[in-house]
PDB file of C-alpha atoms in Angstrom:
ATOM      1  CA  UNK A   1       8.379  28.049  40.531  1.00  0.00           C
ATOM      2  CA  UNK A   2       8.961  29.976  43.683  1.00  0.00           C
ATOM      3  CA  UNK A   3       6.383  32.642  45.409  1.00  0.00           C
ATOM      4  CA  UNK A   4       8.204  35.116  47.467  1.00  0.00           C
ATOM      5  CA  UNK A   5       7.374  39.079  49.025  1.00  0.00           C
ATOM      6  CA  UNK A   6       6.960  41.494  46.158  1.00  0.00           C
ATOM      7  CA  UNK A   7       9.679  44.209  46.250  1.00  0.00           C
ATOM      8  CA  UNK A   8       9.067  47.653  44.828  1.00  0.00           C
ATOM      9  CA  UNK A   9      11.851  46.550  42.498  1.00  0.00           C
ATOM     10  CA  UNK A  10       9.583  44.433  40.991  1.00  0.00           C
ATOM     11  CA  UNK A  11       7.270  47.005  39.450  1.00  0.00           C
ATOM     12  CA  UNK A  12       8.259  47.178  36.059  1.00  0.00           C
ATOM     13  CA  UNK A  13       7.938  43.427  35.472  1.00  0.00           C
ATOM     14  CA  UNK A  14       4.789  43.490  37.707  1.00  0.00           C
ATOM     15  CA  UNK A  15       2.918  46.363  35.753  1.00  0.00           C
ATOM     16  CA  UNK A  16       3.496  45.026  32.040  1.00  0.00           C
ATOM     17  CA  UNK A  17       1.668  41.643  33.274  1.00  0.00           C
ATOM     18  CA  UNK A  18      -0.828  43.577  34.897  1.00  0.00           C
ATOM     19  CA  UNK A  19      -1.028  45.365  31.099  1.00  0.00           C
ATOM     20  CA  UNK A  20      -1.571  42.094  29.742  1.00  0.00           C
ATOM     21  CA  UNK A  21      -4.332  41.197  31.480  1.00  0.00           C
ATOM     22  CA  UNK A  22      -7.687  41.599  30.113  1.00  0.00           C
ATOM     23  CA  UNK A  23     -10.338  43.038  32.901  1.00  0.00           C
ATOM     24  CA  UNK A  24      -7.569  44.676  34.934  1.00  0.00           C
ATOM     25  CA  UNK A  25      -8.469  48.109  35.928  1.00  0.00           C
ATOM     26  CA  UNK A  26      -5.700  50.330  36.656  1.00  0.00           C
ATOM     27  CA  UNK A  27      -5.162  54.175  36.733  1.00  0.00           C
ATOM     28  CA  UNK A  28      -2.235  56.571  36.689  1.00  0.00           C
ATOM     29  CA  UNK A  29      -1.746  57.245  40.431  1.00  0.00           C
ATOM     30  CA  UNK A  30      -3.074  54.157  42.952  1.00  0.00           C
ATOM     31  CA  UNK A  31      -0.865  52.070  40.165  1.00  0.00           C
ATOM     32  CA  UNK A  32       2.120  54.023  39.692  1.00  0.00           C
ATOM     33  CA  UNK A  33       5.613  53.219  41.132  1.00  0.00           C
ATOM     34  CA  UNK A  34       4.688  55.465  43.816  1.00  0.00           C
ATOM     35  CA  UNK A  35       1.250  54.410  44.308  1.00  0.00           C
ATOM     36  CA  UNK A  36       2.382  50.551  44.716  1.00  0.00           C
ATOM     37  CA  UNK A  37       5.732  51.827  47.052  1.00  0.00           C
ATOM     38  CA  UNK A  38       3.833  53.365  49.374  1.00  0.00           C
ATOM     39  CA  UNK A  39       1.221  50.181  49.188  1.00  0.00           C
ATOM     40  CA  UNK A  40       4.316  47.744  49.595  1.00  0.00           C
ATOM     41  CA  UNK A  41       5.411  49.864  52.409  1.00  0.00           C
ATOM     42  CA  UNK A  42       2.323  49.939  54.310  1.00  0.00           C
ATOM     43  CA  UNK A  43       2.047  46.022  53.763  1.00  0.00           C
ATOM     44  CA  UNK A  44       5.315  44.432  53.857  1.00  0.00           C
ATOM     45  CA  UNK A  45       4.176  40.857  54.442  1.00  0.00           C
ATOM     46  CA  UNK A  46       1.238  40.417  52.502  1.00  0.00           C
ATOM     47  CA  UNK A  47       2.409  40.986  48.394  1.00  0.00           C
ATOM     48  CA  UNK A  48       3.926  38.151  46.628  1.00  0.00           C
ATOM     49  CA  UNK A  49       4.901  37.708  43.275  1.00  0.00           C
ATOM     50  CA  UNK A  50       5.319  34.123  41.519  1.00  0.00           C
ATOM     51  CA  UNK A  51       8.673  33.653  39.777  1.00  0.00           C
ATOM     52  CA  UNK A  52       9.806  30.568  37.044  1.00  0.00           C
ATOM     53  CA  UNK A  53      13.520  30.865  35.914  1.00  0.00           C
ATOM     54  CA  UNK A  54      13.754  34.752  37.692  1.00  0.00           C
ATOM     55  CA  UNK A  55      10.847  35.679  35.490  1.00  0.00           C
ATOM     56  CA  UNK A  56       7.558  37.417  37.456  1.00  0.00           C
ATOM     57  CA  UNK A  57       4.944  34.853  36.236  1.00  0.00           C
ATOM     58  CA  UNK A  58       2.227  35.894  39.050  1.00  0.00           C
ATOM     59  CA  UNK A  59       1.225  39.016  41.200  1.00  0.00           C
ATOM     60  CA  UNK A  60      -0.665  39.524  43.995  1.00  0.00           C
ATOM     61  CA  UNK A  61      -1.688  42.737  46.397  1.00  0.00           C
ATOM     62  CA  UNK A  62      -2.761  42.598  49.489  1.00  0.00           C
ATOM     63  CA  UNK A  63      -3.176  44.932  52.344  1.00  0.00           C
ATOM     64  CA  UNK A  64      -5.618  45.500  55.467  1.00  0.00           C
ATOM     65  CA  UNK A  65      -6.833  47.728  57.389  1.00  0.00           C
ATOM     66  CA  UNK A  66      -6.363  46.298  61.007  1.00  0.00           C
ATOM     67  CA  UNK A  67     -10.021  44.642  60.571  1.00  0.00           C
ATOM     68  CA  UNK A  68     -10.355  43.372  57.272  1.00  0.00           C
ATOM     69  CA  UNK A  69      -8.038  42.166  54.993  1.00  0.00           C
ATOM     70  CA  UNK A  70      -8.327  43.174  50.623  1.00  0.00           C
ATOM     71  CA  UNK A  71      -6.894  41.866  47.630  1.00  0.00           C
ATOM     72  CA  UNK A  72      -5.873  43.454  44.520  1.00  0.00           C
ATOM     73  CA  UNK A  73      -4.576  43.398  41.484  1.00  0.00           C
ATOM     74  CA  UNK A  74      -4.337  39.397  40.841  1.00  0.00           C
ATOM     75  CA  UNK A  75      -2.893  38.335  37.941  1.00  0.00           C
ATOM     76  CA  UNK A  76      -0.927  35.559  36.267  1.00  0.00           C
ATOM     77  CA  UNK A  77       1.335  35.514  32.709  1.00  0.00           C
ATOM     78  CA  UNK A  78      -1.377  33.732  30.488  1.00  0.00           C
ATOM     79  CA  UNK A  79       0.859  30.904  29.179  1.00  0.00           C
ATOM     80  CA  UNK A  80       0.918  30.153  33.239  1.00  0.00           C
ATOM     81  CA  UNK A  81      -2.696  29.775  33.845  1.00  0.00           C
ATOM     82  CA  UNK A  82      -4.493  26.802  34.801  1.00  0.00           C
ATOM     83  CA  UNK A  83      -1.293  25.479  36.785  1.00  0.00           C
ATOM     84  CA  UNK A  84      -2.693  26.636  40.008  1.00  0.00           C
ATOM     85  CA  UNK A  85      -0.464  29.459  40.286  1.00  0.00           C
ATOM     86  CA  UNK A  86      -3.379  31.687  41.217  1.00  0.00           C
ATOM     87  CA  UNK A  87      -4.298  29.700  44.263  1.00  0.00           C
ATOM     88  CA  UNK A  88      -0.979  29.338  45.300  1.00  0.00           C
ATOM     89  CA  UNK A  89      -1.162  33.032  45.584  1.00  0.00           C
ATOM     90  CA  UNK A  90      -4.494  33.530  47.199  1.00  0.00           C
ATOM     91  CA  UNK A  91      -3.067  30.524  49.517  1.00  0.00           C
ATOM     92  CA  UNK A  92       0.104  32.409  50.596  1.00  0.00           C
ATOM     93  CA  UNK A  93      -1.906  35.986  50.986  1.00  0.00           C
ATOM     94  CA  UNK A  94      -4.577  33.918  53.462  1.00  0.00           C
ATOM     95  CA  UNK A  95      -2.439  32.436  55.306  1.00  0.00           C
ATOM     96  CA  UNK A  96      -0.253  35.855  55.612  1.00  0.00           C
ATOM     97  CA  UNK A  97      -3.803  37.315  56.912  1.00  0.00           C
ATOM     98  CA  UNK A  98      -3.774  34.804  59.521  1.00  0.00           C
ATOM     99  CA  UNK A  99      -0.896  35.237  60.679  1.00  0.00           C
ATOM    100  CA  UNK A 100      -1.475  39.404  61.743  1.00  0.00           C
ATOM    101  CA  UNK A 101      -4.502  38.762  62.947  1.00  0.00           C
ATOM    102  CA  UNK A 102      -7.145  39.320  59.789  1.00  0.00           C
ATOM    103  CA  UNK A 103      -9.932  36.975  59.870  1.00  0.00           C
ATOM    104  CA  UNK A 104     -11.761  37.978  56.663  1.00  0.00           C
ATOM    105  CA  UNK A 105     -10.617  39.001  53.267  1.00  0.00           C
ATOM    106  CA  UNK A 106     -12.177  40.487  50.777  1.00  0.00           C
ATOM    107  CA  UNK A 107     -11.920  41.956  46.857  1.00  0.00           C
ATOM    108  CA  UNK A 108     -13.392  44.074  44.334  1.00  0.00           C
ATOM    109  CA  UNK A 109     -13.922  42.257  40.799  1.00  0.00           C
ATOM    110  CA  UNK A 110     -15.386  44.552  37.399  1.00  0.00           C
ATOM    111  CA  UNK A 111     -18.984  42.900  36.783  1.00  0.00           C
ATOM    112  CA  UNK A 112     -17.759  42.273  32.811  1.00  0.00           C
ATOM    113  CA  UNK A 113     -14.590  40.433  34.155  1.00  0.00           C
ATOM    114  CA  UNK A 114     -15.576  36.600  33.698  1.00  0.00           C
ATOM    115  CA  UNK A 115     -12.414  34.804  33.961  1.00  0.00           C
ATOM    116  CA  UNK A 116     -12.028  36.564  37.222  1.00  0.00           C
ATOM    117  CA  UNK A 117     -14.989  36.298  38.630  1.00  0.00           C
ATOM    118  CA  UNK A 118     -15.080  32.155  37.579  1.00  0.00           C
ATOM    119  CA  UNK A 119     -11.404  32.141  39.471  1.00  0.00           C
ATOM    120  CA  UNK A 120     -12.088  33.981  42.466  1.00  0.00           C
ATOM    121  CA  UNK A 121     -15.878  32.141  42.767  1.00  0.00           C
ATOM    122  CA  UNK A 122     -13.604  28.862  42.766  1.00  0.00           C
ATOM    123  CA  UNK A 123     -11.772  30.037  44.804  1.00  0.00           C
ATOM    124  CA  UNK A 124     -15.302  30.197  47.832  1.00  0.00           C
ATOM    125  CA  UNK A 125     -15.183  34.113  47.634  1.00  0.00           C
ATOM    126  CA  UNK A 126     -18.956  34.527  47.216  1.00  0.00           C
ATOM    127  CA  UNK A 127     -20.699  37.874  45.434  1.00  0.00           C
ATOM    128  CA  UNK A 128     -22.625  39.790  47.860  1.00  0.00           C
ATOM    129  CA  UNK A 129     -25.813  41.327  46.914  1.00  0.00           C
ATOM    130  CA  UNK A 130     -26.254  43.366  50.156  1.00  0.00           C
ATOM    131  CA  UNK A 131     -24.128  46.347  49.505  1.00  0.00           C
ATOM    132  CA  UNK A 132     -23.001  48.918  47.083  1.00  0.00           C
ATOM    133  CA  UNK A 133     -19.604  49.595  46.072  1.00  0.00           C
ATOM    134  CA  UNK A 134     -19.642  53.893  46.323  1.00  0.00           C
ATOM    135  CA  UNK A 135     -15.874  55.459  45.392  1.00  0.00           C
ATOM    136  CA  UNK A 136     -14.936  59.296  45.014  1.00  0.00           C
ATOM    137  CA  UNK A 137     -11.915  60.132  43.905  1.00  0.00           C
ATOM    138  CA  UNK A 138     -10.079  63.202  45.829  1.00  0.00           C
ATOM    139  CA  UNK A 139      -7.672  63.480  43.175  1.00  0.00           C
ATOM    140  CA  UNK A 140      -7.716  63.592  39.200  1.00  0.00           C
ATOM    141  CA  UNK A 141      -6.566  60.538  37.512  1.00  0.00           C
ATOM    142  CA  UNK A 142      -6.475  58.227  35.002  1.00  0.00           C
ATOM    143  CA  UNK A 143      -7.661  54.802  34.541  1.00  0.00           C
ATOM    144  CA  UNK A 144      -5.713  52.827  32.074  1.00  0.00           C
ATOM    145  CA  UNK A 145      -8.432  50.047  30.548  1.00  0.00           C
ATOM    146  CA  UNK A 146      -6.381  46.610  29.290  1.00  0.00           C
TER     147      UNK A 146
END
């Protein structure tokens, strides 16, 4: 297994396991090939992808806003879970953090998403009760429920 920097190239591979995830919430225009270019462009050393035999077993997003670093989009091929591919993941994306200067990452997780919510408590990213997430969308789209 090998974790390298996603490539835009890797969309297609990296949106059908995002499909096949259960609890991933994705929409028509943040998620497009677009929507993830311009993402990959704007963060070009903090996206990795997990491969076994040239196969994209593992995906994760992150970015940051020169403050605070978020993740997004995590997601392994389910025949791959429990290996610790996940964490290897997480691992690479903290450590990537680190290196730009990002002390402190954080995520969005849906409330009805237990496997990822179990993972990413494992994982010592801990709920917080203090805020409220508020979004408004500027732009019409379409989430895509798996």
């Amino acid at each position: 297994m090998n974790i390298r920097i996603m490539k835009i190239s890797d969309y297609n591979e990296v949106y059908t396991l995002w499909l096949s995830c259960a609890g991933m919430g994705l929409n028509n225009l943040d998620d497009s090939r677009e929507g993830i270019g311009k993402f990959l462009n704007r963060n070009p050393d903090t996206c990795f992808v997990a491969e076994d035999n040239n196969n994209i077993i593992g995906v994760i997003m992150a970015g940051n806003d020169g403050r605070r670093g978020y993740i997004y989009h995590t997601a392994v091929r389910e025949e791959y879970r429990k290996q610790g591919i996940a964490s290897m993941l997480v691992d690479r994306v903290v450590v990537a953090m680190k290196d730009i200067g990002i002390n402190k990452v954080a995520l969005v997780v849906f409330d009805k998403n237990e496997k990822g919510n179990g993972f990413w408590e494992k994982m010592g990213f801990t709920q917080r009760d203090d805020l409220v997430y508020r979004n408004k969308s500027i732009v019409e789209m379409v989430r895509i429920d798996t």
